[in-house]
Coordinates of C-alpha atoms in Angstrom, one line a residue:
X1 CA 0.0 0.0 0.0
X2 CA 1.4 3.4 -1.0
X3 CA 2.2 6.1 1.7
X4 CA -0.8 8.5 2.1
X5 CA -0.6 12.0 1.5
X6 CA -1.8 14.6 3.0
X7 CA -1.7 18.8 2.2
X8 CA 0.0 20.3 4.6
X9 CA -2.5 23.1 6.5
X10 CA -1.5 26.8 7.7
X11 CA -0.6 26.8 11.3
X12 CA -4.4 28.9 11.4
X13 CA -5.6 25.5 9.5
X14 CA -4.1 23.1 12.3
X15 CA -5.6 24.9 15.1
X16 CA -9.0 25.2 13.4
X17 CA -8.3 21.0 12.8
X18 CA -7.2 20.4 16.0
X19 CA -10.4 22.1 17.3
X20 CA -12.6 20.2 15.6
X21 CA -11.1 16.8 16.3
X22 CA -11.3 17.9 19.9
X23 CA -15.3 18.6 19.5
X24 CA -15.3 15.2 17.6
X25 CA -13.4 13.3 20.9
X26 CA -15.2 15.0 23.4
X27 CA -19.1 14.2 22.1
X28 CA -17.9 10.6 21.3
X29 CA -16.4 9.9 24.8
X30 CA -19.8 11.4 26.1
X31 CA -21.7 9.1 24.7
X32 CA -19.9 6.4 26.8
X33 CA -21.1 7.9 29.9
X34 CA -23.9 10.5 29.6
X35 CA -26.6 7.9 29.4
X36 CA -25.7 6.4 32.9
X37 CA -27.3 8.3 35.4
X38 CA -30.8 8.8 32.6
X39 CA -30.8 5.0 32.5
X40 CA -33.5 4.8 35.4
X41 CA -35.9 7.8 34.0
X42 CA -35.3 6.5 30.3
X43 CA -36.7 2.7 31.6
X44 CA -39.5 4.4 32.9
X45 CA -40.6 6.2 30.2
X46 CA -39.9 3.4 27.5
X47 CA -41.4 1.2 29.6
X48 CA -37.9 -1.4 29.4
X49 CA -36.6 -1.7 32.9
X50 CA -35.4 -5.5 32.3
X51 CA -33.5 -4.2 28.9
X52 CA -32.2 -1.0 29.9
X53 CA -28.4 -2.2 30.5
X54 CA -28.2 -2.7 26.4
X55 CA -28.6 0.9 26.4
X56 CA -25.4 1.2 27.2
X57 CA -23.9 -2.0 26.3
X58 CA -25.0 -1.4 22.7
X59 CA -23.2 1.8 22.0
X60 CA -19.9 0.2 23.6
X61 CA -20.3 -3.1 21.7
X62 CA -21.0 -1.0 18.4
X63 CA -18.0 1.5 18.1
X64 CA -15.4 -1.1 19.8
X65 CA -16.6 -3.8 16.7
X66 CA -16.5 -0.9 14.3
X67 CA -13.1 0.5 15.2
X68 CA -10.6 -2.0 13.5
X69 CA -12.5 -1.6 10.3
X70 CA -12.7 2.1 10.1
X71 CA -8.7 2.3 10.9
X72 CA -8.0 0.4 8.0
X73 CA -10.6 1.7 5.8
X74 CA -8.9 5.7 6.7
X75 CA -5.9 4.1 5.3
X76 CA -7.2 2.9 2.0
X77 CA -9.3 5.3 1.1
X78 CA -8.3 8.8 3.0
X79 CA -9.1 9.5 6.4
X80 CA -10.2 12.7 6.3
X81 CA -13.4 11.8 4.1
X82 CA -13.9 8.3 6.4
X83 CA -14.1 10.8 9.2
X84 CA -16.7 13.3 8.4
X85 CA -18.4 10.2 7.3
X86 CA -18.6 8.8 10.8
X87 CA -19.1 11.6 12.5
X88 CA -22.4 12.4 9.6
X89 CA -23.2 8.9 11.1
X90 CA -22.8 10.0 14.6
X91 CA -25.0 12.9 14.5
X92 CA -27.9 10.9 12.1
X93 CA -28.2 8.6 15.3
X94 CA -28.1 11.3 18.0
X95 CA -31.3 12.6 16.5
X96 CA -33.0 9.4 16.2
X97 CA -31.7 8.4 19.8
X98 CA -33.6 11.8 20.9
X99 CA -36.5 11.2 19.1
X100 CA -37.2 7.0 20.3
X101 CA -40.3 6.6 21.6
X102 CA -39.5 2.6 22.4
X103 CA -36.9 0.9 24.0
X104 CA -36.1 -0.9 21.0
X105 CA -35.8 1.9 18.6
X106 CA -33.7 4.0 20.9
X107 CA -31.4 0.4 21.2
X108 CA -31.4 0.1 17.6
X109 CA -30.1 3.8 17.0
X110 CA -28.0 3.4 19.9
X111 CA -26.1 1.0 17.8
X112 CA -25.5 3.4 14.7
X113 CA -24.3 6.0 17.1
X114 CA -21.4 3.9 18.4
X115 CA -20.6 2.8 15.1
X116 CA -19.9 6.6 14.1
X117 CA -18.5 7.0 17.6
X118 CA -15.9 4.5 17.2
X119 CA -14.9 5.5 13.9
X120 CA -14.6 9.5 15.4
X121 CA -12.2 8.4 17.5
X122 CA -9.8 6.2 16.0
X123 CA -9.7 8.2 13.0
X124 CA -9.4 11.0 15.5
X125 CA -6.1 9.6 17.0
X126 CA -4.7 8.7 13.2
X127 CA -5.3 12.8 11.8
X128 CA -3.0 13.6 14.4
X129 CA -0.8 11.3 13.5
X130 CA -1.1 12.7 9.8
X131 CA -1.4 16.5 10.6
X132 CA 2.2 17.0 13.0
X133 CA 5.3 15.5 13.6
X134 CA 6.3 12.2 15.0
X135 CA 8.2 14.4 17.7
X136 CA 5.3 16.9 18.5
X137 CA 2.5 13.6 18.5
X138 CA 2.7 12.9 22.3
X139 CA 2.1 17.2 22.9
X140 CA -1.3 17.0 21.2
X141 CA -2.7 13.3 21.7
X142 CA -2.1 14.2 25.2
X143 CA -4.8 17.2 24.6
X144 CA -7.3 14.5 23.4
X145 CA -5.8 12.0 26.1
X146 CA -7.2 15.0 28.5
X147 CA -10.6 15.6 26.8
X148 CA -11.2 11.9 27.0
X149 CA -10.7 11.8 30.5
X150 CA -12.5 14.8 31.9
X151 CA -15.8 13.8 29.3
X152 CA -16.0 10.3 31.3
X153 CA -16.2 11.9 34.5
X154 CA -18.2 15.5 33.4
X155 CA -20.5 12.9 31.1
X156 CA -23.1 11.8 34.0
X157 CA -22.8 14.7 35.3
X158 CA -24.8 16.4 32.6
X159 CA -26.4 13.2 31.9
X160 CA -28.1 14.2 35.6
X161 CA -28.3 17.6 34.9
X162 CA -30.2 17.2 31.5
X163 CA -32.5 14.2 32.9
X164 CA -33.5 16.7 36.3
X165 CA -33.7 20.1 34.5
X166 CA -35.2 19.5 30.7
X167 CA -35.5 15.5 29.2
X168 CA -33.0 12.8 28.9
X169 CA -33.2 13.1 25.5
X170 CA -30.9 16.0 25.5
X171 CA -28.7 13.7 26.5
X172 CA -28.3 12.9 22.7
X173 CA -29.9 16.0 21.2
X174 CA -26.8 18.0 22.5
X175 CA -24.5 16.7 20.0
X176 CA -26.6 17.8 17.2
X177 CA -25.3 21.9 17.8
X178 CA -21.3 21.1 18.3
X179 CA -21.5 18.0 16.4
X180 CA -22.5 20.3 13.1
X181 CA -19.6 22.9 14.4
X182 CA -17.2 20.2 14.8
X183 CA -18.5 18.9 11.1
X184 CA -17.9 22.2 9.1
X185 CA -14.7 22.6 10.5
X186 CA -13.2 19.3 9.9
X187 CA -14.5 19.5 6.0
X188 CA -12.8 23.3 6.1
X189 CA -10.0 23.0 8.0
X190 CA -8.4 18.8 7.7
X191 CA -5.6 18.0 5.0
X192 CA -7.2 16.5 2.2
X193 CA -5.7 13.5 1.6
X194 CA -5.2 10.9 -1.4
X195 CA -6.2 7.4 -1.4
X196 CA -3.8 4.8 -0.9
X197 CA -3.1 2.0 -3.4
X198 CA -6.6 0.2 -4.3
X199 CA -6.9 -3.2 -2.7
X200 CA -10.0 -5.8 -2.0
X201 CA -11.8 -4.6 1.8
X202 CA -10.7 -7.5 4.3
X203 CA -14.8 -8.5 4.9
X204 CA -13.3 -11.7 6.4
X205 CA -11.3 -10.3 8.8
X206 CA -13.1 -6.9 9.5
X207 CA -16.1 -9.9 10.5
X208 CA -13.9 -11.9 12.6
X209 CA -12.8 -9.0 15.1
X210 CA -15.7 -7.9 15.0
X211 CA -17.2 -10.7 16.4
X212 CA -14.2 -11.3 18.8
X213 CA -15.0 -7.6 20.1
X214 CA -19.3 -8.8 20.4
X215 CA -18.0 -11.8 22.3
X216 CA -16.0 -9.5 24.8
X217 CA -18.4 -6.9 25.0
X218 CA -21.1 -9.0 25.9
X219 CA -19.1 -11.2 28.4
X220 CA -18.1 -8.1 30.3
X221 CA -21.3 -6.2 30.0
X222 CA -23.5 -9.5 31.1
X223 CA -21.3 -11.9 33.1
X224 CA -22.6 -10.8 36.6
X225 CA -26.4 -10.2 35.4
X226 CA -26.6 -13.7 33.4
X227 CA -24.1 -15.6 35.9
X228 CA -20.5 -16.0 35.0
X229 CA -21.0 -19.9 34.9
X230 CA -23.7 -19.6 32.9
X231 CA -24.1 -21.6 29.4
X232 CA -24.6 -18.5 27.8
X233 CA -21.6 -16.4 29.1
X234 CA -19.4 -20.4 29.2
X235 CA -20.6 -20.4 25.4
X236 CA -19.4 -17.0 24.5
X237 CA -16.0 -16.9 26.2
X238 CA -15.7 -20.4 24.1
X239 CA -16.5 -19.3 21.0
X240 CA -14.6 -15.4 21.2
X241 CA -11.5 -17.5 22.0
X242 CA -12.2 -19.4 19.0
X243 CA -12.7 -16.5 16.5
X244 CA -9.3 -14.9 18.1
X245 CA -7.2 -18.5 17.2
X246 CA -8.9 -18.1 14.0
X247 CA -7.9 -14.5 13.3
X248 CA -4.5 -14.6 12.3
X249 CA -4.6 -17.1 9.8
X250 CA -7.8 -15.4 8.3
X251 CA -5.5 -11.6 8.2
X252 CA -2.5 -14.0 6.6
X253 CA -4.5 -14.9 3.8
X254 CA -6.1 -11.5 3.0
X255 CA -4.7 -9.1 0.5
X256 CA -5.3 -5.5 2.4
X257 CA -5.7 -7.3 6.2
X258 CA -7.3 -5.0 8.5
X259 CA -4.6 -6.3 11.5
X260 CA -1.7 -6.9 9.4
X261 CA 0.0 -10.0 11.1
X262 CA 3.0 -8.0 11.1
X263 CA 1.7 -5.5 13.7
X264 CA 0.6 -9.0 15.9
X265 CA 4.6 -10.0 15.4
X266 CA 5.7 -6.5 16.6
X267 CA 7.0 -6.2 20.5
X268 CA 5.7 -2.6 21.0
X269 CA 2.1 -2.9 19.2
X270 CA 1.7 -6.2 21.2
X271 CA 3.3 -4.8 24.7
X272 CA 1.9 -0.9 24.2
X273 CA -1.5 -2.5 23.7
X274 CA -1.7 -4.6 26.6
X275 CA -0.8 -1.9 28.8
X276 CA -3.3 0.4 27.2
X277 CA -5.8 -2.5 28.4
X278 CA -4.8 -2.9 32.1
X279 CA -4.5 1.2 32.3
X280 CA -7.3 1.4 30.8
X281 CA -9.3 -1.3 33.0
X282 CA -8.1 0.8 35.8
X283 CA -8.8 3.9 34.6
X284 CA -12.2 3.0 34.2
X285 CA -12.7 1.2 37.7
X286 CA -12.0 4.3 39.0
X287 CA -13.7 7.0 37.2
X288 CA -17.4 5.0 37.1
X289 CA -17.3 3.7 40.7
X290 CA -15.8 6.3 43.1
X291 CA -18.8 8.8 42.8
X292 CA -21.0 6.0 43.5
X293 CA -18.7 5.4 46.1
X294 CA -19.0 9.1 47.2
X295 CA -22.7 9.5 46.7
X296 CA -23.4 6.4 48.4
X297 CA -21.4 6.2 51.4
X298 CA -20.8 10.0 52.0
X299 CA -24.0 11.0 51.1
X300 CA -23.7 14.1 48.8
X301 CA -25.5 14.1 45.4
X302 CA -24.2 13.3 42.3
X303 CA -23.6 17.2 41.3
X304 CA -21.2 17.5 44.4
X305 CA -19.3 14.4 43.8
X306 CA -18.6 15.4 40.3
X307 CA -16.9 18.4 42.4
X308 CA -15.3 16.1 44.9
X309 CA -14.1 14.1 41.8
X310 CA -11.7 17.6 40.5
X311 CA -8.5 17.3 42.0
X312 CA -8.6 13.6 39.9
X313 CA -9.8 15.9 36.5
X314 CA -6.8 18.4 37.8
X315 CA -3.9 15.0 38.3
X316 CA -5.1 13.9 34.7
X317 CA -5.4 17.3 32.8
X318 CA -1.7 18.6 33.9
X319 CA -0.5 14.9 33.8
X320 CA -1.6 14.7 30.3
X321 CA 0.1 17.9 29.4
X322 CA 3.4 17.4 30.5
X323 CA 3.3 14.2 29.6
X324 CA 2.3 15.2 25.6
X325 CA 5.6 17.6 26.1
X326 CA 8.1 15.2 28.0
X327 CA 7.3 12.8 24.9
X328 CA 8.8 15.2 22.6
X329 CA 12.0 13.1 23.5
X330 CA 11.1 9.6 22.2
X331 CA 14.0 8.4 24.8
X332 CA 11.7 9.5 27.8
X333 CA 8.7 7.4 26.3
X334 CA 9.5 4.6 28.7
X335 CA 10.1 6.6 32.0
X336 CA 7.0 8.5 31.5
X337 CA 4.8 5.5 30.9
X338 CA 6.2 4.0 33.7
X339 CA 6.3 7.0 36.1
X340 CA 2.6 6.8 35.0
X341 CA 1.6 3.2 35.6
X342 CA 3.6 3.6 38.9
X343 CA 1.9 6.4 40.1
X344 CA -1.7 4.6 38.9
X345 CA -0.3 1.9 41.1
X346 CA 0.4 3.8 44.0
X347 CA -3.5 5.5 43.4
X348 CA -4.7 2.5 43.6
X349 CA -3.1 1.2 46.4
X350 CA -4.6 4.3 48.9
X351 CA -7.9 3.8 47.3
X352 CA -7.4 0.2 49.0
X353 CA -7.4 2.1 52.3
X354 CA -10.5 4.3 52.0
X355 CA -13.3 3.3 54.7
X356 CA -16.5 5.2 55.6
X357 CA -14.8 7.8 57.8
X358 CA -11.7 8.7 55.3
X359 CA -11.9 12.2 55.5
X360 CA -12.2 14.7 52.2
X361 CA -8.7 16.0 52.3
X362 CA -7.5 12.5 52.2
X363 CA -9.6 11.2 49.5
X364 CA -8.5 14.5 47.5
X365 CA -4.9 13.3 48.2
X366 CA -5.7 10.0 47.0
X367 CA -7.4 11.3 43.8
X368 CA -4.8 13.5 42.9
X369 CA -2.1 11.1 42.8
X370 CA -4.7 8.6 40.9
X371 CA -5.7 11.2 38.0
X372 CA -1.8 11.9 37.6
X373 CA -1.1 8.8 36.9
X374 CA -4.2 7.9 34.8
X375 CA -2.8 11.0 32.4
X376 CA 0.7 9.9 32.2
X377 CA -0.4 6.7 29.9
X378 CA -2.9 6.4 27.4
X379 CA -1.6 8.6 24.8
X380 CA 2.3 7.8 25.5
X381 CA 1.0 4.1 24.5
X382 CA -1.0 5.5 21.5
X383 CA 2.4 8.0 20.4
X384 CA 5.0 4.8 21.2
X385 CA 2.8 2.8 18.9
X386 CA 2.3 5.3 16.2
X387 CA 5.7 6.2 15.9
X388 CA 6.4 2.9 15.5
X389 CA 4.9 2.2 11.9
X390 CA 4.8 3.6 8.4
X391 CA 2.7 6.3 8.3
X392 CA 0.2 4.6 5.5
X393 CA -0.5 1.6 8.7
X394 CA -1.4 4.9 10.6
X395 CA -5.0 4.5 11.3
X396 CA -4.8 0.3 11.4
X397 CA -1.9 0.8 14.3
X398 CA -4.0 3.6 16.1
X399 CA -7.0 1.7 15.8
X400 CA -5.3 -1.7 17.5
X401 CA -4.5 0.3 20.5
X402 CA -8.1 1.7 20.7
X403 CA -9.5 -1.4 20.4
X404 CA -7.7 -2.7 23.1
X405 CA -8.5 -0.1 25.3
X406 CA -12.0 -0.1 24.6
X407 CA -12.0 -3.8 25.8
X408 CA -9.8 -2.8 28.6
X409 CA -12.9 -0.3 29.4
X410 CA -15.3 -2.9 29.6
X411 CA -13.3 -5.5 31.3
X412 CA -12.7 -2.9 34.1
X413 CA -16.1 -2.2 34.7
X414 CA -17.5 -5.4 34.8
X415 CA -15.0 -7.3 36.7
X416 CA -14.8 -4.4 39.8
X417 CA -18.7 -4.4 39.2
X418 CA -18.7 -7.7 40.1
X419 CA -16.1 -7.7 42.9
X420 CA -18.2 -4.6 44.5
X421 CA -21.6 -6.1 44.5
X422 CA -20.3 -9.5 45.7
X423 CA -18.5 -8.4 48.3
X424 CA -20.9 -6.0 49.7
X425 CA -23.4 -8.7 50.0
X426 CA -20.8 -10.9 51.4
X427 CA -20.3 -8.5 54.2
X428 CA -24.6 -7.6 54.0
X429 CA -25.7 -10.9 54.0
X430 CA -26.3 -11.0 58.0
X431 CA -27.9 -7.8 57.9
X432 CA -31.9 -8.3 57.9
X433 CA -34.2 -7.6 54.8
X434 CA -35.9 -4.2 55.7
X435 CA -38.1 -2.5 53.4
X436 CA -36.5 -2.2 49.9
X437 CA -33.1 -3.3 50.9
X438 CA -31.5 -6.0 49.0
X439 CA -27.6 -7.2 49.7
X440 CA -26.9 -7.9 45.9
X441 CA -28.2 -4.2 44.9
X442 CA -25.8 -1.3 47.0
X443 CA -28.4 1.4 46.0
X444 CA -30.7 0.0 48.7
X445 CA -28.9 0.8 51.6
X446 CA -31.2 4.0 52.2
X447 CA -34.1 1.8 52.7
X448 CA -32.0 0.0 55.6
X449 CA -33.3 1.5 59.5
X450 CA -30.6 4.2 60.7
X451 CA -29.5 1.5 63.3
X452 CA -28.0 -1.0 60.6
X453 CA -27.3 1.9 57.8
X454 CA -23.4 2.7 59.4
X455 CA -23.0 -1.1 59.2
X456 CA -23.7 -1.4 55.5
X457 CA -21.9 1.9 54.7
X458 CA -18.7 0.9 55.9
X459 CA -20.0 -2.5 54.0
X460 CA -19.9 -1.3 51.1
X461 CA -16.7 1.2 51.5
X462 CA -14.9 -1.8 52.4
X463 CA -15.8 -3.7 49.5
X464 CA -15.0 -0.8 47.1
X465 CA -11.5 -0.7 48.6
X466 CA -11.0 -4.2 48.2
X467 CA -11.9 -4.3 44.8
X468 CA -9.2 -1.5 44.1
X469 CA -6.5 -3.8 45.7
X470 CA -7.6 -6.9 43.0
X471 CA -7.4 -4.5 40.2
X472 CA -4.3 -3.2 41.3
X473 CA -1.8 -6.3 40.1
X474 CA -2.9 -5.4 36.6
X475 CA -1.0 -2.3 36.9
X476 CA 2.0 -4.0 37.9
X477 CA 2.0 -6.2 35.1
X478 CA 1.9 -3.6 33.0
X479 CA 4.7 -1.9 34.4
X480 CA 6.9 -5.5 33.7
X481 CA 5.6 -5.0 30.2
X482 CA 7.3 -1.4 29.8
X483 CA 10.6 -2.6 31.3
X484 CA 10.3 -4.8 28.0
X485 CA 9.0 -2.0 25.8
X486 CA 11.8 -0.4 23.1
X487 CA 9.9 2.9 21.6
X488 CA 11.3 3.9 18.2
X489 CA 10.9 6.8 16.4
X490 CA 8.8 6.6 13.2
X491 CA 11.7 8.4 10.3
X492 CA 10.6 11.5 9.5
X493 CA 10.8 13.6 6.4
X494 CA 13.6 15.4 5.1
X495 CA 12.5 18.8 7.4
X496 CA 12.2 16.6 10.6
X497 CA 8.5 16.4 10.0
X498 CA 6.0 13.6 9.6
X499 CA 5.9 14.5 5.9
X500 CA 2.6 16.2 6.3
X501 CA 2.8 19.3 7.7
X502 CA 5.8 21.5 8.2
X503 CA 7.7 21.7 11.9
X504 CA 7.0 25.6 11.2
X505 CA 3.9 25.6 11.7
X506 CA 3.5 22.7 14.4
X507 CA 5.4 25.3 16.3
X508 CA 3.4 28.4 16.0
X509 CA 0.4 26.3 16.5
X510 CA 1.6 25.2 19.8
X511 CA 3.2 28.7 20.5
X512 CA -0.4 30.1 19.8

C-alpha cells in the first residue's frame, strides 16, 4: 500500500483542525457515559426496565466492533473523508436516539451512534498522526488523552443535569449543535488527503474482530447479570476465544488485512496494547465507581461528587500535558509511561485504604495522585505505537491500540462491578431484609433503618476498597511490560516532519 498523502494546512488550518477533532473526541467519549445516570428515568418512560443495560452496552459493543474496520478503511481510502463520514453517522443517530419513543428503537439507534463514535475516535487519533510531527505527537494526543478523561467523569454529570432540569433526551440531542460545528470545521479545516493504493476490503477479517469484540463486550457487560458460569456467558468466552485462534490465519491470507499479522509480530504494538488494556481497566474502575462510592457512602449528590471528583480531573489534565511535552524526546517514552503506571499503582493502592470515615482531604490526596497517573499513559502508548509504523499503517496501528482499550474499558467495569456487589453482600448478608433493601443491589442501603445503615456503609466502603487492591496487580504487570518495551521513532521527512505538515507551523500552533 502506498504512503498516504496529505496537504500540509497553515498553522491557522491546524488549530481550526485540532479544534474540531477535539469537539469530535469529546461528544464521542460522552456518549460512553452521559446515558448512565438517565438510565433509570429513560426505563420508565420506554417502559424497558429489564433491557435497559443494552442501552449502554449497545453503543460500547457498536463502536469497539467498528473501530478496527474504520482504521483500516482511513488508510485505503483517506481519512479525512472516512471521518466526516462517521461523524455524519454520529450525529444521524443522535437525532433518532432523541427522538425513540420505544426501548427498542432508541437500542437500535443506539447501535448506529457507536458505530460513528468508534470510527470519530480512531480516526481521530490517526489525523494527528497525519497533521504534525512524530516528535510533536505525544504534545497533542495528550490534549485528546485530556478531553477523553474529563468527558467520562463530566458525562453523568450532565447526563443528571439534563434528565432533572429539561429530558433525557438531550442527552443525545446535544450533540446535534457542536456536532454540526465540529463537522464544518473538519470539512474546512483537515488535509485532504489521497487514497492509498486500491486493494480488495478484508470482509473476512473486518467480521472476525468484530465478532471477537461482540463476544468480549457481551461477556463483560452481562457476566454478573446472566451468571459468569452460565451456558450463555461459558458459550461465549468459548466461541470469542475461538474466532481470536482463527484470526491470524484469516489476516494472513487477505490481500489488504485489517490487523496486518506483522503488527501481531511486533513487540511494542503487542506490549503498548496490553498496557493500554490494564491502564485502561483501571482507569475506568475508577472514574465509574468512586462517585458511586461518594454519593453512596458519603451521602452528597451526584452534582457534588462530580466536584469532589476535580482534583482527579486536575492530576489527569496537567499529567496529560506534560506528559504530551516530555514525549517530545522519544527516549523518555519509557520513564513517563512507567512513572505513569507507577503512580496509577500507588493510586490505587490508597484507594485500597479508603473506609467510611476517610476524610475529604485524604480522598483529595488519594485522587490527585490517581488522576496523575491515569494521564501519564494512554496517549504515551497511542504515540509509542504510532511512531512505530509507516505512516500509510497509521490509522490500522491507532486503531489496535483503541480497540484494546475499549475492551480494557469494559473489562474494568464489569470485573470491579462484580467484585463490588459480591462483596458487599458478602459482608450484608447478616444484615436483615428491611423494606426495599437487598444485599446484591448497593443502591438500597437508604431503605436500611438508621441502626443498621453505618454497618452497611462501611460494607460497602470496604468492599469498594478491596476491589481496588484486586485491580491493582494489573497495573503491575503492566509496568513488567514497559521494562520490556523499546519505543522507536517513526523516520521523519527530510525537514524533521511527519511529511505532512511543516515543523513551522506545528510550532506556531503550539506557541499560539
Amino acid at each position: 500500500m502506498s504512503k498516504t498523502q496529505s496537504a500540509s494546512p497553515r498553522a491557522g488550518g491546524v488549530a481550526a483542525a485540532m479544534g474540531a477533532l477535539i469537539l469530535a473526541v469529546l461528544l464521542a467519549a460522552l456518549d460512553q457515559t452521559i446515558v448512565s445516570t438517565a438510565l433509570p428515568r429513560i426505563a420508565q418512560d420506554l417502559d424497558g426496565f429489564d433491557d435497559i443495560a443494552w442501552v449502554s452496552a449497545a453503543y460500547l459493543l457498536a463502536s469497539t466492533a467498528v473501530t478496527p474496520l474504520w482504521g483500516k478503511l482511513g488508510d485505503m481510502f483517506g481519512r479525512k473523508r472516512l471521518y466526516l463520514t462517521s461523524t455524519g453517522i454520529f450525529l444521524t443517530a443522535s437525532v433518532a436516539c432523541g427522538l425513540a419513543q420505544t426501548l427498542p428503537e432508541l437500542i437500535g439507534a443506539r447501535v448506529l451512534q457507536g458505530v460513528g463514535g468508534g470510527g470519530m475516535i480512531v480516526l481521530t487519533f490517526a489525523l494527528v498522526g497525519d497533521i504534525v510531527a512524530p516528535s510533536e505527537r505525544g504534545r497533542y494526543q495528550g490534549m485528546f488523552g485530556s478531553v477523553y478523561g474529563v468527558a467520562s467523569i463530566v458525562g453523568p454529570l450532565l447526563g443528571g443535569i439534563f434528565t432533572d432540569q429539561l429530558s433525557w433526551r438531550w442527552a443525545f440531542l446535544i450533540n446535534l449543535p457542536v456536532g454540526i460545528v465540529a463537522l464544518v470545521l473538519a470539512a474546512r479545516a483537515l488535509p485532504a488527503a489521497t487514497r492509498g493504493a486500491r486493494a480488495r476490503i478484508d470482509y473476512a477479517g473486518a467480521t472476525v474482530l468484530a465478532a471477537i469484540a461482540t463476544g468480549l463486550v457481551l461477556v463483560t457487560s452481562f457476566g454478573e447479570r446472566w451468571g459468569w458460569g452460565s451456558p450463555a456467558i461459558i458459550g461465549l468466552i468459548a466461541a470469542t476465544l475461538a474466532l481470536a485462534a482463527l484470526l491470524v490465519p484469516v489476516e494472513r491470507r487477505a490481500a489488504a488485512p485489517v490487523l496486518p499479522p506483522a503488527m501481531l509480530g511486533s513487540r511494542t504494538v503487542v506490549f503498548s496494547s496490553l498496557i493500554g488494556f490494564f491502564a485502561n481497566a483501571a482507569m475506568f474502575a475508577v472514574l465509574v465507581y468512586l462517585p458511586t462510592y461518594l454519593q453512596i457512602v458519603h451521602g452528597v449528590s451526584a452534582t457534588l461528587s462530580g466536584i469532589h471528583m476535580l482534583p482527579l480531573v486536575a492530576g489527569l489534565v496537567v499529567s496529560q500535558s506534560l506528559a504530551g511535552r516530555w514525549a517530545a524526546h522519544v527516549e523518555r517514552l519509557r520513564l513517563i509511561l512507567l512513572g505513569g503506571l507507577a503512580a496509577n499503582l500507588a493510586g490505587l493502592l490508597l484507594l485500597g485504604t479508603i473506609g467510611g470515615g476517610t476524610g475529604t482531604l485524604a480522598l483529595s490526596g488519594y485522587f490527585l495522585i490517581t488522576g496523575v497517573g491515569i494521564g501519564m499513559v494512554p496517549m504515551v502508548v497511542l504515540t509509542t505505537v504510532q511512531n512505530s509504523v509507516p505512516a500509510a499503517d497509521l490509522g490500522a496501528a491507532s486503531a489496535v491500540v483503541t480497540f484494546a482499550r475499549s475492551i480494557g474499558a469494559a473489562f474494568g467495569v464489569a470485573v470491579f462491578g462484580s467484585l463490588l456487589n459480591s462483596g458487599f453482600a458478602e459482608r450484608t448478608r447478616a444484615l436483615p431484609t428491611v423494606g426495599g433493601f437487598d444485599a446484591a443491589r448497593p443502591d438500597t442501603v437508604g431503605h436500611l433503618p438508621a441502626s443498621l445503615r453505618d454497618t452497611a456503609l462501611d460494607a460497602f466502603a470496604h468492599a469498594t476498597a478491596t476491589g481496588y487492591l484486586w485491580i491493582a496487580p494489573s497495573l503491575a504487570v503492566g509496568i513488567v511490560l514497559a521494562l520490556f518495551l523499546k519505543p522507536s521513532r517513526e523516520r521523519e521527512g527530510p525537514d524533521g516532519s511527519a511529511g505532512n505538515i511543516p515543523d513551522s507551523a506545528v510550532q506556531e500552533t503550539v506557541a499560539a
